[in-house]
Amino acid sequence: MRDYDRLPPELRAWLASALLPWRPRSALHMFDRVRARTQDTAHAIQEMDRIQNRLVGRDACQVWGESHPEARDPHDR
């Protein structure tokens, strides 16, 4: 819980409604990488959404098959 409490407020808010069970350190690592590239916290949060949606789509395809509405080809990036 201490790791979560140390996260930037924007990232804590994002994690509170995340679709996947992110570990605080993993989320922070990705958030920091994206924010360093864009220099924009709002854009970093949008990119986190995009990455998460891609992961959900990949998992939906693997679990429920290609006909699931959220399914995406696991090779799509």
Tab-separated table of N, CA and C in Angstrom:
chain	number	residue	atom	x	y	z
A	1	MET	N	0.817	-1.186	0.000
A	1	MET	CA	0.000	0.000	0.000
A	1	MET	C	0.868	1.261	0.000
A	2	ARG	N	2.025	1.136	0.603
A	2	ARG	CA	2.934	2.276	0.654
A	2	ARG	C	3.339	2.705	-0.753
A	3	ASP	N	3.594	1.718	-1.643
A	3	ASP	CA	3.955	2.050	-3.027
A	3	ASP	C	2.836	2.825	-3.707
A	4	TYR	N	1.597	2.404	-3.489
A	4	TYR	CA	0.441	3.093	-4.076
A	4	TYR	C	0.352	4.521	-3.551
A	5	ASP	N	0.531	4.692	-2.241
A	5	ASP	CA	0.428	6.021	-1.630
A	5	ASP	C	1.480	6.990	-2.144
A	6	ARG	N	2.598	6.472	-2.622
A	6	ARG	CA	3.687	7.328	-3.104
A	6	ARG	C	3.530	7.737	-4.575
A	7	LEU	N	2.540	7.174	-5.258
A	7	LEU	CA	2.338	7.488	-6.677
A	7	LEU	C	1.857	8.922	-6.862
A	8	PRO	N	2.139	9.498	-8.033
A	8	PRO	CA	1.587	10.819	-8.339
A	8	PRO	C	0.058	10.763	-8.290
A	9	PRO	N	-0.590	11.839	-7.865
A	9	PRO	CA	-2.050	11.830	-7.736
A	9	PRO	C	-2.778	11.430	-9.024
A	10	GLU	N	-2.271	11.873	-10.167
A	10	GLU	CA	-2.922	11.547	-11.442
A	10	GLU	C	-2.886	10.039	-11.710
A	11	LEU	N	-1.771	9.420	-11.373
A	11	LEU	CA	-1.635	7.986	-11.595
A	11	LEU	C	-2.477	7.209	-10.593
A	12	ARG	N	-2.549	7.665	-9.352
A	12	ARG	CA	-3.426	7.007	-8.370
A	12	ARG	C	-4.871	7.055	-8.833
A	13	ALA	N	-5.302	8.200	-9.358
A	13	ALA	CA	-6.681	8.326	-9.846
A	13	ALA	C	-6.915	7.376	-11.018
A	14	TRP	N	-5.942	7.267	-11.910
A	14	TRP	CA	-6.071	6.366	-13.055
A	14	TRP	C	-6.167	4.918	-12.580
A	15	LEU	N	-5.310	4.533	-11.649
A	15	LEU	CA	-5.323	3.162	-11.145
A	15	LEU	C	-6.632	2.822	-10.438
A	16	ALA	N	-7.265	3.804	-9.808
A	16	ALA	CA	-8.515	3.554	-9.093
A	16	ALA	C	-9.612	3.067	-10.035
A	17	SER	N	-9.526	3.435	-11.315
A	17	SER	CA	-10.551	2.994	-12.261
A	17	SER	C	-9.973	2.105	-13.371
A	18	ALA	N	-8.765	1.612	-13.171
A	18	ALA	CA	-8.121	0.775	-14.188
A	18	ALA	C	-8.892	-0.529	-14.376
A	19	LEU	N	-8.850	-1.030	-15.599
A	19	LEU	CA	-9.530	-2.286	-15.923
A	19	LEU	C	-8.720	-3.502	-15.503
A	20	LEU	N	-7.423	-3.340	-15.413
A	20	LEU	CA	-6.524	-4.436	-15.056
A	20	LEU	C	-5.934	-4.205	-13.673
A	21	PRO	N	-5.510	-5.258	-12.994
A	21	PRO	CA	-4.942	-5.125	-11.651
A	21	PRO	C	-3.450	-4.763	-11.696
A	22	TRP	N	-3.170	-3.531	-12.021
A	22	TRP	CA	-1.784	-3.078	-12.141
A	22	TRP	C	-1.106	-3.069	-10.782
A	23	ARG	N	0.150	-3.441	-10.773
A	23	ARG	CA	0.973	-3.247	-9.574
A	23	ARG	C	1.449	-1.808	-9.595
A	24	PRO	N	1.490	-1.158	-8.438
A	24	PRO	CA	1.894	0.246	-8.419
A	24	PRO	C	3.258	0.496	-9.068
A	25	ARG	N	4.219	-0.365	-8.816
A	25	ARG	CA	5.552	-0.154	-9.403
A	25	ARG	C	5.535	-0.301	-10.920
A	26	SER	N	4.781	-1.270	-11.431
A	26	SER	CA	4.680	-1.456	-12.877
A	26	SER	C	4.008	-0.254	-13.527
A	27	ALA	N	2.924	0.198	-12.921
A	27	ALA	CA	2.214	1.358	-13.458
A	27	ALA	C	3.106	2.595	-13.436
A	28	LEU	N	3.833	2.796	-12.346
A	28	LEU	CA	4.714	3.957	-12.250
A	28	LEU	C	5.831	3.885	-13.283
A	29	HIS	N	6.384	2.711	-13.479
A	29	HIS	CA	7.456	2.551	-14.464
A	29	HIS	C	6.955	2.947	-15.857
A	30	MET	N	5.792	2.440	-16.228
A	30	MET	CA	5.251	2.767	-17.546
A	30	MET	C	4.883	4.247	-17.628
A	31	PHE	N	4.244	4.771	-16.601
A	31	PHE	CA	3.852	6.171	-16.561
A	31	PHE	C	5.081	7.077	-16.703
A	32	ASP	N	6.130	6.773	-15.975
A	32	ASP	CA	7.357	7.584	-16.051
A	32	ASP	C	7.990	7.526	-17.434
A	33	ARG	N	7.996	6.341	-18.049
A	33	ARG	CA	8.548	6.217	-19.407
A	33	ARG	C	7.773	7.067	-20.402
A	34	VAL	N	6.458	6.971	-20.338
A	34	VAL	CA	5.626	7.727	-21.275
A	34	VAL	C	5.735	9.222	-21.007
A	35	ARG	N	5.681	9.604	-19.749
A	35	ARG	CA	5.754	11.029	-19.399
A	35	ARG	C	7.110	11.621	-19.774
A	36	ALA	N	8.176	10.850	-19.643
A	36	ALA	CA	9.500	11.338	-20.033
A	36	ALA	C	9.563	11.598	-21.532
A	37	ARG	N	8.873	10.769	-22.295
A	37	ARG	CA	8.868	10.915	-23.748
A	37	ARG	C	7.995	12.096	-24.182
A	38	THR	N	6.858	12.289	-23.523
A	38	THR	CA	5.899	13.311	-23.962
A	38	THR	C	6.017	14.627	-23.202
A	39	GLN	N	6.589	14.582	-22.003
A	39	GLN	CA	6.680	15.761	-21.135
A	39	GLN	C	5.297	16.316	-20.791
A	40	ASP	N	4.286	15.446	-20.777
A	40	ASP	CA	2.915	15.879	-20.550
A	40	ASP	C	2.168	14.801	-19.762
A	41	THR	N	1.763	15.131	-18.551
A	41	THR	CA	1.090	14.163	-17.690
A	41	THR	C	-0.238	13.715	-18.280
A	42	ALA	N	-1.023	14.636	-18.818
A	42	ALA	CA	-2.325	14.275	-19.395
A	42	ALA	C	-2.139	13.311	-20.569
A	43	HIS	N	-1.146	13.568	-21.384
A	43	HIS	CA	-0.874	12.679	-22.516
A	43	HIS	C	-0.408	11.315	-22.012
A	44	ALA	N	0.364	11.305	-20.942
A	44	ALA	CA	0.840	10.039	-20.371
A	44	ALA	C	-0.345	9.202	-19.890
A	45	ILE	N	-1.337	9.832	-19.287
A	45	ILE	CA	-2.528	9.112	-18.830
A	45	ILE	C	-3.297	8.559	-20.033
A	46	GLN	N	-3.411	9.334	-21.093
A	46	GLN	CA	-4.070	8.858	-22.310
A	46	GLN	C	-3.328	7.668	-22.900
A	47	GLU	N	-2.025	7.721	-22.878
A	47	GLU	CA	-1.221	6.610	-23.389
A	47	GLU	C	-1.394	5.368	-22.511
A	48	MET	N	-1.511	5.562	-21.204
A	48	MET	CA	-1.765	4.441	-20.295
A	48	MET	C	-3.103	3.783	-20.659
A	49	ASP	N	-4.108	4.595	-20.973
A	49	ASP	CA	-5.402	4.053	-21.411
A	49	ASP	C	-5.236	3.219	-22.679
A	50	ARG	N	-4.486	3.745	-23.639
A	50	ARG	CA	-4.286	3.050	-24.905
A	50	ARG	C	-3.576	1.712	-24.685
A	51	ILE	N	-2.547	1.715	-23.863
A	51	ILE	CA	-1.792	0.495	-23.570
A	51	ILE	C	-2.689	-0.518	-22.865
A	52	GLN	N	-3.436	-0.060	-21.890
A	52	GLN	CA	-4.331	-0.949	-21.155
A	52	GLN	C	-5.396	-1.543	-22.089
A	53	ASN	N	-5.974	-0.720	-22.951
A	53	ASN	CA	-6.981	-1.220	-23.887
A	53	ASN	C	-6.401	-2.266	-24.825
A	54	ARG	N	-5.163	-2.062	-25.248
A	54	ARG	CA	-4.503	-3.055	-26.097
A	54	ARG	C	-4.336	-4.373	-25.347
A	55	LEU	N	-3.945	-4.304	-24.082
A	55	LEU	CA	-3.766	-5.514	-23.279
A	55	LEU	C	-5.095	-6.229	-23.043
A	56	VAL	N	-6.137	-5.468	-22.771
A	56	VAL	CA	-7.456	-6.070	-22.576
A	56	VAL	C	-7.905	-6.759	-23.866
A	57	GLY	N	-7.703	-6.110	-24.996
A	57	GLY	CA	-8.072	-6.699	-26.274
A	57	GLY	C	-7.319	-7.988	-26.558
A	58	ARG	N	-6.039	-7.986	-26.241
A	58	ARG	CA	-5.232	-9.199	-26.437
A	58	ARG	C	-5.743	-10.329	-25.547
A	59	ASP	N	-6.013	-10.005	-24.284
A	59	ASP	CA	-6.510	-11.023	-23.358
A	59	ASP	C	-7.888	-11.519	-23.769
A	60	ALA	N	-8.757	-10.621	-24.234
A	60	ALA	CA	-10.103	-11.023	-24.661
A	60	ALA	C	-10.013	-12.005	-25.817
A	61	CYS	N	-9.113	-11.763	-26.736
A	61	CYS	CA	-8.930	-12.652	-27.884
A	61	CYS	C	-8.465	-14.025	-27.414
A	62	GLN	N	-7.541	-14.058	-26.492
A	62	GLN	CA	-7.000	-15.323	-26.015
A	62	GLN	C	-8.001	-16.094	-25.159
A	63	VAL	N	-8.799	-15.372	-24.353
A	63	VAL	CA	-9.715	-16.026	-23.427
A	63	VAL	C	-11.041	-16.388	-24.089
A	64	TRP	N	-11.634	-15.421	-24.805
A	64	TRP	CA	-12.979	-15.625	-25.337
A	64	TRP	C	-13.015	-15.818	-26.852
A	65	GLY	N	-11.893	-15.675	-27.503
A	65	GLY	CA	-11.848	-15.891	-28.940
A	65	GLY	C	-11.986	-14.607	-29.745
A	66	GLU	N	-11.710	-14.737	-31.021
A	66	GLU	CA	-11.679	-13.581	-31.911
A	66	GLU	C	-13.035	-12.924	-32.111
A	67	SER	N	-14.120	-13.612	-31.787
A	67	SER	CA	-15.440	-13.034	-31.991
A	67	SER	C	-15.871	-12.114	-30.853
A	68	HIS	N	-15.105	-12.074	-29.759
A	68	HIS	CA	-15.443	-11.183	-28.652
A	68	HIS	C	-15.314	-9.732	-29.111
A	69	PRO	N	-16.244	-8.848	-28.699
A	69	PRO	CA	-16.219	-7.451	-29.171
A	69	PRO	C	-14.929	-6.691	-28.859
A	70	GLU	N	-14.246	-7.053	-27.801
A	70	GLU	CA	-13.006	-6.367	-27.433
A	70	GLU	C	-11.762	-7.069	-27.965
A	71	ALA	N	-11.940	-8.173	-28.635
A	71	ALA	CA	-10.790	-8.977	-29.096
A	71	ALA	C	-9.996	-8.242	-30.162
A	72	ARG	N	-8.691	-8.333	-30.032
A	72	ARG	CA	-7.760	-7.777	-31.014
A	72	ARG	C	-6.706	-8.824	-31.288
A	73	ASP	N	-6.168	-8.764	-32.457
A	73	ASP	CA	-5.077	-9.668	-32.809
A	73	ASP	C	-3.924	-9.406	-31.848
A	74	PRO	N	-3.395	-10.432	-31.183
A	74	PRO	CA	-2.300	-10.228	-30.233
A	74	PRO	C	-1.045	-9.652	-30.881
A	75	HIS	N	-0.940	-9.703	-32.200
A	75	HIS	CA	0.231	-9.156	-32.883
A	75	HIS	C	0.048	-7.684	-33.242
A	76	ASP	N	-1.180	-7.143	-33.111
A	76	ASP	CA	-1.407	-5.713	-33.381
A	76	ASP	C	-0.762	-4.900	-32.283
A	77	ARG	N	-0.192	-3.811	-32.691
A	77	ARG	CA	0.434	-2.926	-31.697
A	77	ARG	C	-0.180	-1.600	-31.724
